[in-house]
PDB file of C-alpha atoms in Angstrom:
ATOM      1  CA  MET E 117       0.000   0.000   0.000  1.00 63.00           C
ATOM      2  CA  THR E 118       1.427   3.368  -1.048  1.00 75.00           C
ATOM      3  CA  PHE E 119       1.647   6.390   1.228  1.00 75.00           C
ATOM      4  CA  ARG E 120      -1.006   8.149  -0.893  1.00 78.00           C
ATOM      5  CA  HIS E 121      -3.425   5.270  -0.342  1.00 77.00           C
ATOM      6  CA  GLN E 122      -2.701   5.222   3.397  1.00 83.00           C
ATOM      7  CA  LYS E 123      -3.386   8.952   3.574  1.00 85.00           C
ATOM      8  CA  ALA E 124      -6.594   8.497   1.557  1.00 84.00           C
ATOM      9  CA  PHE E 125      -7.808   5.758   3.946  1.00 87.00           C
ATOM     10  CA  ILE E 126      -7.110   7.989   6.941  1.00 88.00           C
ATOM     11  CA  ASN E 127      -8.976  10.903   5.321  1.00 87.00           C
ATOM     12  CA  LEU E 128     -11.977   8.722   4.438  1.00 88.00           C
ATOM     13  CA  PHE E 129     -12.090   7.353   7.976  1.00 90.00           C
ATOM     14  CA  LEU E 130     -11.903  10.823   9.537  1.00 92.00           C
ATOM     15  CA  VAL E 131     -14.605  12.193   7.212  1.00 92.00           C
ATOM     16  CA  SER E 132     -16.875   9.250   8.084  1.00 90.00           C
ATOM     17  CA  VAL E 133     -16.336   9.927  11.796  1.00 92.00           C
ATOM     18  CA  LEU E 134     -17.033  13.636  11.220  1.00 94.00           C
ATOM     19  CA  TRP E 135     -20.264  12.881   9.347  1.00 93.00           C
ATOM     20  CA  GLY E 136     -21.283  10.416  12.065  1.00 93.00           C
ATOM     21  CA  CYS E 137     -20.757  13.088  14.733  1.00 94.00           C
ATOM     22  CA  ASN E 138     -22.761  15.521  12.625  1.00 94.00           C
ATOM     23  CA  TYR E 139     -25.998  13.708  13.552  1.00 95.00           C
ATOM     24  CA  PRO E 140     -25.879  14.485  17.291  1.00 96.00           C
ATOM     25  CA  VAL E 141     -24.507  17.968  16.562  1.00 96.00           C
ATOM     26  CA  SER E 142     -27.520  18.642  14.338  1.00 96.00           C
ATOM     27  CA  ALA E 143     -29.842  17.276  17.028  1.00 96.00           C
ATOM     28  CA  TYR E 144     -28.187  19.583  19.564  1.00 96.00           C
ATOM     29  CA  LEU E 145     -28.628  22.584  17.247  1.00 97.00           C
ATOM     30  CA  LEU E 146     -32.342  21.783  16.963  1.00 96.00           C
ATOM     31  CA  GLN E 147     -32.609  22.686  20.645  1.00 95.00           C
ATOM     32  CA  GLY E 148     -31.908  26.292  19.658  1.00 96.00           C
ATOM     33  CA  PHE E 149     -33.256  26.626  16.111  1.00 97.00           C
ATOM     34  CA  SER E 150     -36.411  25.630  14.274  1.00 96.00           C
ATOM     35  CA  PRO E 151     -35.780  22.820  11.720  1.00 96.00           C
ATOM     36  CA  VAL E 152     -36.228  24.544   8.343  1.00 96.00           C
ATOM     37  CA  PHE E 153     -34.553  27.766   9.496  1.00 97.00           C
ATOM     38  CA  LEU E 154     -31.577  25.717  10.731  1.00 97.00           C
ATOM     39  CA  SER E 155     -31.211  23.749   7.500  1.00 96.00           C
ATOM     40  CA  THR E 156     -31.588  26.915   5.394  1.00 97.00           C
ATOM     41  CA  VAL E 157     -28.953  28.919   7.270  1.00 97.00           C
ATOM     42  CA  ARG E 158     -26.556  25.985   7.336  1.00 96.00           C
ATOM     43  CA  ILE E 159     -26.850  25.291   3.618  1.00 95.00           C
ATOM     44  CA  CYS E 160     -26.448  29.017   2.891  1.00 96.00           C
ATOM     45  CA  PHE E 161     -23.138  29.063   4.768  1.00 96.00           C
ATOM     46  CA  THR E 162     -22.094  25.989   2.798  1.00 95.00           C
ATOM     47  CA  SER E 163     -23.023  27.762  -0.441  1.00 95.00           C
ATOM     48  CA  LEU E 164     -21.036  30.874   0.470  1.00 95.00           C
ATOM     49  CA  PHE E 165     -18.010  28.702   1.168  1.00 94.00           C
ATOM     50  CA  LEU E 166     -18.386  26.847  -2.154  1.00 93.00           C
ATOM     51  CA  ILE E 167     -18.848  30.099  -4.076  1.00 93.00           C
ATOM     52  CA  LEU E 168     -15.573  31.384  -2.592  1.00 93.00           C
ATOM     53  CA  VAL E 169     -13.884  28.121  -3.618  1.00 91.00           C
ATOM     54  CA  ALA E 170     -15.224  28.530  -7.161  1.00 91.00           C
ATOM     55  CA  ILE E 171     -13.981  32.142  -7.347  1.00 90.00           C
ATOM     56  CA  PHE E 172     -10.566  31.085  -6.031  1.00 90.00           C
ATOM     57  CA  ASN E 173     -10.430  28.411  -8.743  1.00 86.00           C
ATOM     58  CA  LYS E 174     -11.370  30.990 -11.398  1.00 80.00           C
ATOM     59  CA  GLY E 175     -15.006  30.152 -11.880  1.00 78.00           C
ATOM     60  CA  LEU E 176     -17.050  27.309 -13.310  1.00 84.00           C
ATOM     61  CA  LYS E 177     -18.387  26.350 -16.704  1.00 86.00           C
ATOM     62  CA  ILE E 178     -21.993  27.300 -17.462  1.00 91.00           C
ATOM     63  CA  PRO E 179     -24.231  24.188 -17.490  1.00 93.00           C
ATOM     64  CA  SER E 180     -26.211  23.276 -20.586  1.00 94.00           C
ATOM     65  CA  ALA E 181     -30.014  23.286 -20.623  1.00 93.00           C
ATOM     66  CA  THR E 182     -30.086  19.522 -20.006  1.00 93.00           C
ATOM     67  CA  GLU E 183     -27.595  19.817 -17.153  1.00 94.00           C
ATOM     68  CA  TRP E 184     -29.725  22.544 -15.532  1.00 95.00           C
ATOM     69  CA  LYS E 185     -32.675  20.130 -15.524  1.00 94.00           C
ATOM     70  CA  TYR E 186     -30.605  17.487 -13.721  1.00 94.00           C
ATOM     71  CA  LEU E 187     -29.240  20.115 -11.324  1.00 94.00           C
ATOM     72  CA  ALA E 188     -32.789  21.230 -10.561  1.00 94.00           C
ATOM     73  CA  GLY E 189     -33.620  17.625  -9.667  1.00 94.00           C
ATOM     74  CA  VAL E 190     -30.622  17.410  -7.341  1.00 93.00           C
ATOM     75  CA  GLY E 191     -31.484  20.761  -5.765  1.00 93.00           C
ATOM     76  CA  ILE E 192     -35.156  19.897  -5.237  1.00 95.00           C
ATOM     77  CA  PHE E 193     -34.760  16.324  -3.992  1.00 95.00           C
ATOM     78  CA  GLY E 194     -31.214  16.357  -2.601  1.00 93.00           C
ATOM     79  CA  THR E 195     -31.454  19.669  -0.760  1.00 93.00           C
ATOM     80  CA  LEU E 196     -34.975  21.140  -0.499  1.00 94.00           C
ATOM     81  CA  PHE E 197     -36.918  17.948   0.254  1.00 96.00           C
ATOM     82  CA  ASN E 198     -34.073  15.989   1.838  1.00 95.00           C
ATOM     83  CA  GLN E 199     -33.009  18.750   4.245  1.00 95.00           C
ATOM     84  CA  THR E 200     -36.567  19.757   5.152  1.00 95.00           C
ATOM     85  CA  PHE E 201     -37.674  16.208   5.972  1.00 96.00           C
ATOM     86  CA  TYR E 202     -34.316  15.369   7.577  1.00 96.00           C
ATOM     87  CA  PHE E 203     -34.263  18.208  10.097  1.00 96.00           C
ATOM     88  CA  THR E 204     -37.998  17.924  10.762  1.00 95.00           C
ATOM     89  CA  GLY E 205     -37.550  14.216  11.419  1.00 96.00           C
ATOM     90  CA  LEU E 206     -34.431  14.680  13.528  1.00 96.00           C
ATOM     91  CA  HIS E 207     -36.429  17.069  15.702  1.00 94.00           C
ATOM     92  CA  HIS E 208     -38.735  14.150  16.617  1.00 93.00           C
ATOM     93  CA  THR E 209     -36.398  11.122  16.640  1.00 92.00           C
ATOM     94  CA  THR E 210     -32.882  10.214  17.739  1.00 91.00           C
ATOM     95  CA  PRO E 211     -29.664  10.800  15.776  1.00 93.00           C
ATOM     96  CA  ALA E 212     -29.019   7.040  16.003  1.00 90.00           C
ATOM     97  CA  ASN E 213     -32.307   6.161  14.272  1.00 90.00           C
ATOM     98  CA  ALA E 214     -31.738   8.889  11.688  1.00 93.00           C
ATOM     99  CA  SER E 215     -28.246   7.671  10.787  1.00 91.00           C
ATOM    100  CA  LEU E 216     -29.350   4.042  10.531  1.00 88.00           C
ATOM    101  CA  ILE E 217     -32.317   4.850   8.263  1.00 90.00           C
ATOM    102  CA  ILE E 218     -30.194   7.138   6.050  1.00 92.00           C
ATOM    103  CA  ALA E 219     -27.674   4.275   5.758  1.00 88.00           C
ATOM    104  CA  MET E 220     -30.269   2.421   3.685  1.00 87.00           C
ATOM    105  CA  SER E 221     -29.981   4.974   0.877  1.00 89.00           C
ATOM    106  CA  PRO E 222     -27.840   2.703  -1.387  1.00 86.00           C
ATOM    107  CA  ILE E 223     -30.524   0.001  -1.221  1.00 87.00           C
ATOM    108  CA  ALA E 224     -33.281   2.506  -2.000  1.00 90.00           C
ATOM    109  CA  THR E 225     -31.239   3.735  -4.972  1.00 88.00           C
ATOM    110  CA  ILE E 226     -30.941   0.173  -6.306  1.00 88.00           C
ATOM    111  CA  LEU E 227     -34.723  -0.326  -6.053  1.00 89.00           C
ATOM    112  CA  LEU E 228     -35.412   3.042  -7.695  1.00 90.00           C
ATOM    113  CA  GLU E 229     -33.065   2.132 -10.539  1.00 87.00           C
ATOM    114  CA  ARG E 230     -35.112  -1.003 -11.034  1.00 87.00           C
ATOM    115  CA  LEU E 231     -38.417   0.894 -11.066  1.00 87.00           C
ATOM    116  CA  ILE E 232     -37.320   3.849 -13.201  1.00 86.00           C
ATOM    117  CA  TYR E 233     -34.526   2.551 -15.445  1.00 80.00           C
ATOM    118  CA  LYS E 234     -35.401  -1.180 -15.394  1.00 83.00           C
ATOM    119  CA  VAL E 235     -31.862  -2.015 -14.192  1.00 82.00           C
ATOM    120  CA  LYS E 236     -31.573  -5.750 -13.574  1.00 84.00           C
ATOM    121  CA  LEU E 237     -31.866  -6.842  -9.938  1.00 82.00           C
ATOM    122  CA  THR E 238     -29.266  -9.532  -9.246  1.00 86.00           C
ATOM    123  CA  VAL E 239     -29.709 -12.150  -6.536  1.00 89.00           C
ATOM    124  CA  LYS E 240     -27.158 -10.337  -4.334  1.00 88.00           C
ATOM    125  CA  LYS E 241     -28.964  -7.017  -4.679  1.00 86.00           C
ATOM    126  CA  SER E 242     -32.318  -8.623  -3.930  1.00 89.00           C
ATOM    127  CA  VAL E 243     -31.011 -10.427  -0.841  1.00 90.00           C
ATOM    128  CA  GLY E 244     -29.235  -7.277   0.348  1.00 87.00           C
ATOM    129  CA  ALA E 245     -32.399  -5.226  -0.090  1.00 87.00           C
ATOM    130  CA  VAL E 246     -34.520  -7.674   1.895  1.00 89.00           C
ATOM    131  CA  ILE E 247     -32.001  -7.851   4.770  1.00 90.00           C
ATOM    132  CA  SER E 248     -31.732  -4.056   4.911  1.00 87.00           C
ATOM    133  CA  LEU E 249     -35.510  -3.608   4.894  1.00 84.00           C
ATOM    134  CA  ILE E 250     -35.863  -6.034   7.805  1.00 86.00           C
ATOM    135  CA  GLY E 251     -33.159  -4.067   9.605  1.00 85.00           C
ATOM    136  CA  VAL E 252     -35.009  -0.778   9.103  1.00 83.00           C
ATOM    137  CA  PHE E 253     -38.260  -2.311  10.362  1.00 79.00           C
ATOM    138  CA  SER E 254     -36.485  -3.480  13.519  1.00 79.00           C
ATOM    139  CA  ILE E 255     -35.128   0.041  14.044  1.00 78.00           C
ATOM    140  CA  ILE E 256     -38.382   1.951  13.619  1.00 72.00           C
ATOM    141  CA  GLY E 257     -40.417  -0.681  15.461  1.00 66.00           C
ATOM    142  CA  VAL E 258     -42.659  -3.611  14.660  1.00 53.00           C
ATOM    143  CA  ALA E 259     -45.043  -4.573  17.443  1.00 46.00           C
ATOM    144  CA  GLY E 260     -48.057  -6.861  17.514  1.00 47.00           C
ATOM    145  CA  GLY E 261     -47.528  -7.808  13.886  1.00 48.00           C
ATOM    146  CA  SER E 262     -47.982  -4.236  12.676  1.00 52.00           C
ATOM    147  CA  LEU E 263     -45.536  -1.529  11.714  1.00 58.00           C
ATOM    148  CA  LYS E 264     -45.439   1.321  14.219  1.00 67.00           C
ATOM    149  CA  ILE E 265     -43.397   4.197  12.832  1.00 78.00           C
ATOM    150  CA  SER E 266     -42.943   7.487  14.640  1.00 87.00           C
ATOM    151  CA  PHE E 267     -43.477  10.867  12.982  1.00 92.00           C
ATOM    152  CA  GLY E 268     -39.751  11.552  13.206  1.00 93.00           C
ATOM    153  CA  ASP E 269     -38.694   8.213  11.694  1.00 91.00           C
ATOM    154  CA  LEU E 270     -41.228   8.639   8.893  1.00 92.00           C
ATOM    155  CA  ASN E 271     -39.731  12.025   7.991  1.00 96.00           C
ATOM    156  CA  ILE E 272     -36.213  10.572   8.048  1.00 95.00           C
ATOM    157  CA  PHE E 273     -37.370   7.716   5.816  1.00 94.00           C
ATOM    158  CA  ILE E 274     -38.793  10.213   3.300  1.00 96.00           C
ATOM    159  CA  ALA E 275     -35.545  12.215   3.500  1.00 96.00           C
ATOM    160  CA  MET E 276     -33.623   9.030   2.694  1.00 94.00           C
ATOM    161  CA  LEU E 277     -35.839   8.356  -0.346  1.00 95.00           C
ATOM    162  CA  CYS E 278     -35.333  11.932  -1.556  1.00 95.00           C
ATOM    163  CA  LEU E 279     -31.570  11.508  -1.181  1.00 92.00           C
ATOM    164  CA  SER E 280     -31.727   8.316  -3.248  1.00 92.00           C
ATOM    165  CA  ILE E 281     -33.722  10.067  -5.976  1.00 94.00           C
ATOM    166  CA  SER E 282     -31.143  12.870  -6.072  1.00 92.00           C
ATOM    167  CA  ILE E 283     -28.399  10.268  -6.574  1.00 89.00           C
ATOM    168  CA  LEU E 284     -30.114   9.193  -9.804  1.00 91.00           C
ATOM    169  CA  PHE E 285     -29.964  12.797 -11.056  1.00 91.00           C
ATOM    170  CA  ILE E 286     -26.298  13.035 -10.006  1.00 89.00           C
ATOM    171  CA  ARG E 287     -25.496   9.913 -12.013  1.00 85.00           C
ATOM    172  CA  GLY E 288     -27.034  11.531 -15.065  1.00 86.00           C
ATOM    173  CA  LEU E 289     -24.943  14.653 -14.489  1.00 89.00           C
ATOM    174  CA  SER E 290     -21.719  12.723 -13.873  1.00 84.00           C
ATOM    175  CA  LYS E 291     -21.557  11.839 -17.560  1.00 86.00           C
ATOM    176  CA  THR E 292     -20.781  15.464 -18.457  1.00 89.00           C
ATOM    177  CA  MET E 293     -19.797  17.179 -15.160  1.00 88.00           C
ATOM    178  CA  ASN E 294     -17.307  16.274 -12.425  1.00 85.00           C
ATOM    179  CA  SER E 295     -18.348  15.934  -8.784  1.00 82.00           C
ATOM    180  CA  TYR E 296     -16.699  19.247  -7.833  1.00 84.00           C
ATOM    181  CA  VAL E 297     -18.862  21.239 -10.251  1.00 89.00           C
ATOM    182  CA  ILE E 298     -22.016  19.256  -9.425  1.00 89.00           C
ATOM    183  CA  THR E 299     -21.527  19.853  -5.698  1.00 87.00           C
ATOM    184  CA  ILE E 300     -21.179  23.615  -6.071  1.00 91.00           C
ATOM    185  CA  TYR E 301     -24.084  24.178  -8.467  1.00 93.00           C
ATOM    186  CA  ALA E 302     -26.471  21.777  -6.694  1.00 91.00           C
ATOM    187  CA  THR E 303     -25.704  23.195  -3.250  1.00 92.00           C
ATOM    188  CA  VAL E 304     -26.101  26.825  -4.286  1.00 94.00           C
ATOM    189  CA  LEU E 305     -29.308  26.062  -6.183  1.00 95.00           C
ATOM    190  CA  GLY E 306     -30.602  24.081  -3.220  1.00 93.00           C
ATOM    191  CA  SER E 307     -29.922  26.964  -0.817  1.00 95.00           C
ATOM    192  CA  VAL E 308     -31.924  29.301  -3.048  1.00 95.00           C
ATOM    193  CA  LEU E 309     -34.832  26.837  -2.958  1.00 95.00           C
ATOM    194  CA  MET E 310     -34.582  26.545   0.844  1.00 96.00           C
ATOM    195  CA  ILE E 311     -35.165  30.263   1.459  1.00 96.00           C
ATOM    196  CA  PRO E 312     -38.899  30.195   0.481  1.00 96.00           C
ATOM    197  CA  ALA E 313     -39.299  27.014   2.556  1.00 95.00           C
ATOM    198  CA  ALA E 314     -37.933  28.854   5.590  1.00 96.00           C
ATOM    199  CA  GLY E 315     -40.409  31.651   4.868  1.00 96.00           C
ATOM    200  CA  VAL E 316     -43.282  29.152   4.903  1.00 96.00           C
ATOM    201  CA  GLU E 317     -42.089  27.796   8.255  1.00 96.00           C
ATOM    202  CA  HIS E 318     -42.017  31.340   9.673  1.00 96.00           C
ATOM    203  CA  PHE E 319     -45.567  31.965   8.416  1.00 95.00           C
ATOM    204  CA  VAL E 320     -46.952  28.646   9.738  1.00 94.00           C
ATOM    205  CA  SER E 321     -45.224  28.176  13.082  1.00 92.00           C
ATOM    206  CA  GLY E 322     -42.672  30.955  13.504  1.00 94.00           C
ATOM    207  CA  TRP E 323     -38.904  30.674  13.838  1.00 95.00           C
ATOM    208  CA  VAL E 324     -36.895  29.653  16.858  1.00 96.00           C
ATOM    209  CA  ILE E 325     -33.530  31.429  16.729  1.00 97.00           C
ATOM    210  CA  SER E 326     -30.897  30.955  19.405  1.00 96.00           C
ATOM    211  CA  ASP E 327     -28.910  33.916  20.719  1.00 95.00           C
ATOM    212  CA  SER E 328     -26.073  31.646  21.870  1.00 96.00           C
ATOM    213  CA  TYR E 329     -22.650  32.256  20.300  1.00 96.00           C
ATOM    214  CA  LEU E 330     -21.869  28.554  20.779  1.00 95.00           C
ATOM    215  CA  MET E 331     -24.976  27.531  18.840  1.00 96.00           C
ATOM    216  CA  TRP E 332     -24.174  29.886  15.970  1.00 97.00           C
ATOM    217  CA  GLY E 333     -20.544  28.801  15.955  1.00 96.00           C
ATOM    218  CA  LEU E 334     -21.564  25.143  15.694  1.00 96.00           C
ATOM    219  CA  LEU E 335     -24.079  25.973  12.964  1.00 96.00           C
ATOM    220  CA  ILE E 336     -21.483  27.788  10.853  1.00 96.00           C
ATOM    221  CA  ALA E 337     -18.872  25.079  11.453  1.00 95.00           C
ATOM    222  CA  ALA E 338     -21.370  22.384  10.454  1.00 94.00           C
ATOM    223  CA  GLY E 339     -22.138  24.221   7.229  1.00 94.00           C
ATOM    224  CA  ILE E 340     -18.547  24.954   6.230  1.00 95.00           C
ATOM    225  CA  ILE E 341     -16.643  21.961   7.605  1.00 93.00           C
ATOM    226  CA  ALA E 342     -19.124  19.058   7.746  1.00 90.00           C
ATOM    227  CA  GLN E 343     -20.908  19.913   4.483  1.00 88.00           C
ATOM    228  CA  GLY E 344     -18.315  21.928   2.575  1.00 89.00           C
ATOM    229  CA  LEU E 345     -14.739  20.868   3.307  1.00 90.00           C
ATOM    230  CA  ALA E 346     -15.596  17.274   4.193  1.00 89.00           C
ATOM    231  CA  GLY E 347     -17.234  16.796   0.803  1.00 84.00           C
ATOM    232  CA  PHE E 348     -14.027  17.782  -0.984  1.00 84.00           C
ATOM    233  CA  TRP E 349     -11.945  15.556   1.308  1.00 86.00           C
ATOM    234  CA  TRP E 350     -14.283  12.659   0.595  1.00 84.00           C
ATOM    235  CA  ASN E 351     -14.180  13.137  -3.182  1.00 78.00           C
ATOM    236  CA  LYS E 352     -10.373  13.291  -3.081  1.00 80.00           C
ATOM    237  CA  GLY E 353     -10.263  10.023  -1.133  1.00 82.00           C
ATOM    238  CA  VAL E 354     -12.660   8.383  -3.595  1.00 78.00           C
ATOM    239  CA  SER E 355     -10.423   9.425  -6.498  1.00 74.00           C
ATOM    240  CA  GLU E 356      -7.480   7.716  -4.792  1.00 82.00           C
ATOM    241  CA  VAL E 357      -8.992   4.373  -3.712  1.00 78.00           C
ATOM    242  CA  GLY E 358     -12.127   4.066  -5.867  1.00 74.00           C
ATOM    243  CA  ALA E 359     -15.834   4.406  -5.109  1.00 68.00           C
ATOM    244  CA  GLY E 360     -16.326   0.767  -4.100  1.00 63.00           C
ATOM    245  CA  THR E 361     -13.618   0.818  -1.431  1.00 71.00           C
ATOM    246  CA  ALA E 362     -14.624   4.275  -0.212  1.00 75.00           C
ATOM    247  CA  SER E 363     -18.272   3.243   0.176  1.00 70.00           C
ATOM    248  CA  MET E 364     -17.282   0.764   2.887  1.00 73.00           C
ATOM    249  CA  PHE E 365     -16.227   3.687   5.089  1.00 81.00           C
ATOM    250  CA  MET E 366     -19.828   4.955   4.970  1.00 79.00           C
ATOM    251  CA  ASN E 367     -20.725   2.020   7.217  1.00 78.00           C
ATOM    252  CA  ILE E 368     -18.815   3.671  10.064  1.00 86.00           C
ATOM    253  CA  GLN E 369     -21.190   6.644  10.297  1.00 89.00           C
ATOM    254  CA  PRO E 370     -24.242   5.040  11.971  1.00 89.00           C
ATOM    255  CA  PHE E 371     -22.239   3.536  14.796  1.00 88.00           C
ATOM    256  CA  VAL E 372     -20.289   6.755  15.339  1.00 91.00           C
ATOM    257  CA  ALA E 373     -23.659   8.516  15.525  1.00 92.00           C
ATOM    258  CA  ILE E 374     -24.957   5.998  18.097  1.00 91.00           C
ATOM    259  CA  VAL E 375     -21.889   6.327  20.343  1.00 91.00           C
ATOM    260  CA  ALA E 376     -21.598  10.116  19.944  1.00 93.00           C
ATOM    261  CA  SER E 377     -25.315  10.572  20.680  1.00 94.00           C
ATOM    262  CA  HIS E 378     -24.920   8.547  23.865  1.00 92.00           C
ATOM    263  CA  PHE E 379     -22.070  10.684  25.190  1.00 91.00           C
ATOM    264  CA  VAL E 380     -23.134  14.089  23.798  1.00 89.00           C
ATOM    265  CA  LEU E 381     -26.918  13.917  24.273  1.00 92.00           C
ATOM    266  CA  GLY E 382     -27.265  11.096  26.793  1.00 92.00           C
ATOM    267  CA  ASN E 383     -29.356   8.971  24.401  1.00 91.00           C
ATOM    268  CA  PRO E 384     -29.506   5.265  25.346  1.00 90.00           C
ATOM    269  CA  ILE E 385     -27.985   2.677  23.027  1.00 88.00           C
ATOM    270  CA  LEU E 386     -30.824   0.264  22.197  1.00 86.00           C
ATOM    271  CA  LEU E 387     -30.409  -3.367  21.212  1.00 85.00           C
ATOM    272  CA  SER E 388     -32.898  -2.871  18.343  1.00 83.00           C
ATOM    273  CA  GLN E 389     -30.657  -0.123  16.934  1.00 84.00           C
ATOM    274  CA  ILE E 390     -27.558  -2.322  17.062  1.00 87.00           C
ATOM    275  CA  ILE E 391     -29.283  -5.346  15.502  1.00 88.00           C
ATOM    276  CA  GLY E 392     -31.166  -3.271  12.930  1.00 86.00           C
ATOM    277  CA  GLY E 393     -28.066  -1.243  12.067  1.00 86.00           C
ATOM    278  CA  LEU E 394     -25.986  -4.372  11.533  1.00 89.00           C
ATOM    279  CA  MET E 395     -28.686  -5.811   9.258  1.00 90.00           C
ATOM    280  CA  VAL E 396     -28.877  -2.590   7.228  1.00 86.00           C
ATOM    281  CA  LEU E 397     -25.110  -2.494   6.760  1.00 86.00           C
ATOM    282  CA  VAL E 398     -24.845  -6.216   5.982  1.00 90.00           C
ATOM    283  CA  GLY E 399     -27.588  -5.774   3.381  1.00 87.00           C
ATOM    284  CA  VAL E 400     -25.781  -2.809   1.819  1.00 83.00           C
ATOM    285  CA  PHE E 401     -22.522  -4.793   1.781  1.00 84.00           C
ATOM    286  CA  ILE E 402     -24.127  -7.812   0.089  1.00 88.00           C
ATOM    287  CA  ALA E 403     -25.938  -5.648  -2.476  1.00 82.00           C
ATOM    288  CA  ASN E 404     -22.670  -3.939  -3.420  1.00 74.00           C
ATOM    289  CA  MET E 405     -20.491  -7.059  -3.578  1.00 76.00           C
ATOM    290  CA  PRO E 406     -18.748  -7.295  -6.954  1.00 69.00           C
ATOM    291  CA  ALA E 407     -20.369  -9.762  -9.314  1.00 62.00           C
ATOM    292  CA  THR E 408     -18.538 -13.007 -10.047  1.00 58.00           C
ATOM    293  CA  LYS E 409     -19.716 -13.065 -13.641  1.00 49.00           C
ATOM    294  CA  PRO E 410     -19.826 -10.200 -16.176  1.00 42.00           C
ATOM    295  CA  SER E 411     -23.510 -10.924 -16.879  1.00 37.00           C
ATOM    296  CA  LEU E 412     -24.397 -10.091 -13.273  1.00 34.00           C
ATOM    297  CA  ALA E 413     -22.553  -6.784 -13.165  1.00 34.00           C
ATOM    298  CA  VAL E 414     -25.303  -4.597 -14.597  1.00 34.00           C
ATOM    299  CA  GLY E 415     -25.565  -1.430 -12.543  1.00 36.00           C
ATOM    300  CA  SER E 416     -23.559  -2.864  -9.613  1.00 33.00           C
ATOM    301  CA  GLY E 417     -20.667  -0.452  -9.899  1.00 36.00           C
ATOM    302  CA  LYS E 418     -22.643   2.695  -9.099  1.00 35.00           C
ATOM    303  CA  SER E 419     -25.100   1.653  -6.450  1.00 32.00           C
ATOM    304  CA  ALA E 420     -23.459   3.343  -3.471  1.00 36.00           C
TER     305      ALA E 420
END
């Protein structure tokens, strides 16, 4: 293993830990800010950071009409819907549950590919999907033979589906744009779309805005470091070791979130979360295992 690969592994691990810690940090921030206002301000700080990066790198190419359509899809589903449902859900559930449900996004993407693009479902993908679904049901609760899902978990589940839909748009964009350009345009567009959503929240229920310097400092740091810088660090690591290897580091996030939530927020670590989380991650791992035959490899390389 070369030094560059070792450094890439360390960076991917640290980014995964950072993103795992971001769940309890976001839950903590929700004690001082209303959900949509929080997500809007945070994404706006991320956008300002990315705009400065673009200026420093002497601008970006102007997207084509087709690319704008894909970018609109990423902005609507990946930012507007995803962030709104995510922070609303996190306000009513635990960071541990949120991280474990979001971890199912690769499986949801595989199923959406099947529904929308008729991508072949291999045996491994089917088995992985079933195992992950059982894991999610054990996390959100099945009692008396019926599914009992909380309002918060339902919102997180919808946020996860929206994230998976946005991934399909990103894959369409990746044919003509690199991840750096996609990230900047989609984030800035998403922040513009979030502003009216924050206005609706203010009209319906009013804003909660903390006057704590610590809260605002964490909010700004989350926007710039956790969403801005970490994304570039992650993409650099992926370019070094490949998407398949890098995707395995994503499995670290839920368990970091569980442990961090326990120590930061005092949330209990539940057996159902551990068992369900392991099943979700095992399902994702099986679904993304490389095919043994070329005929089974359809769509398997881009499912994470």
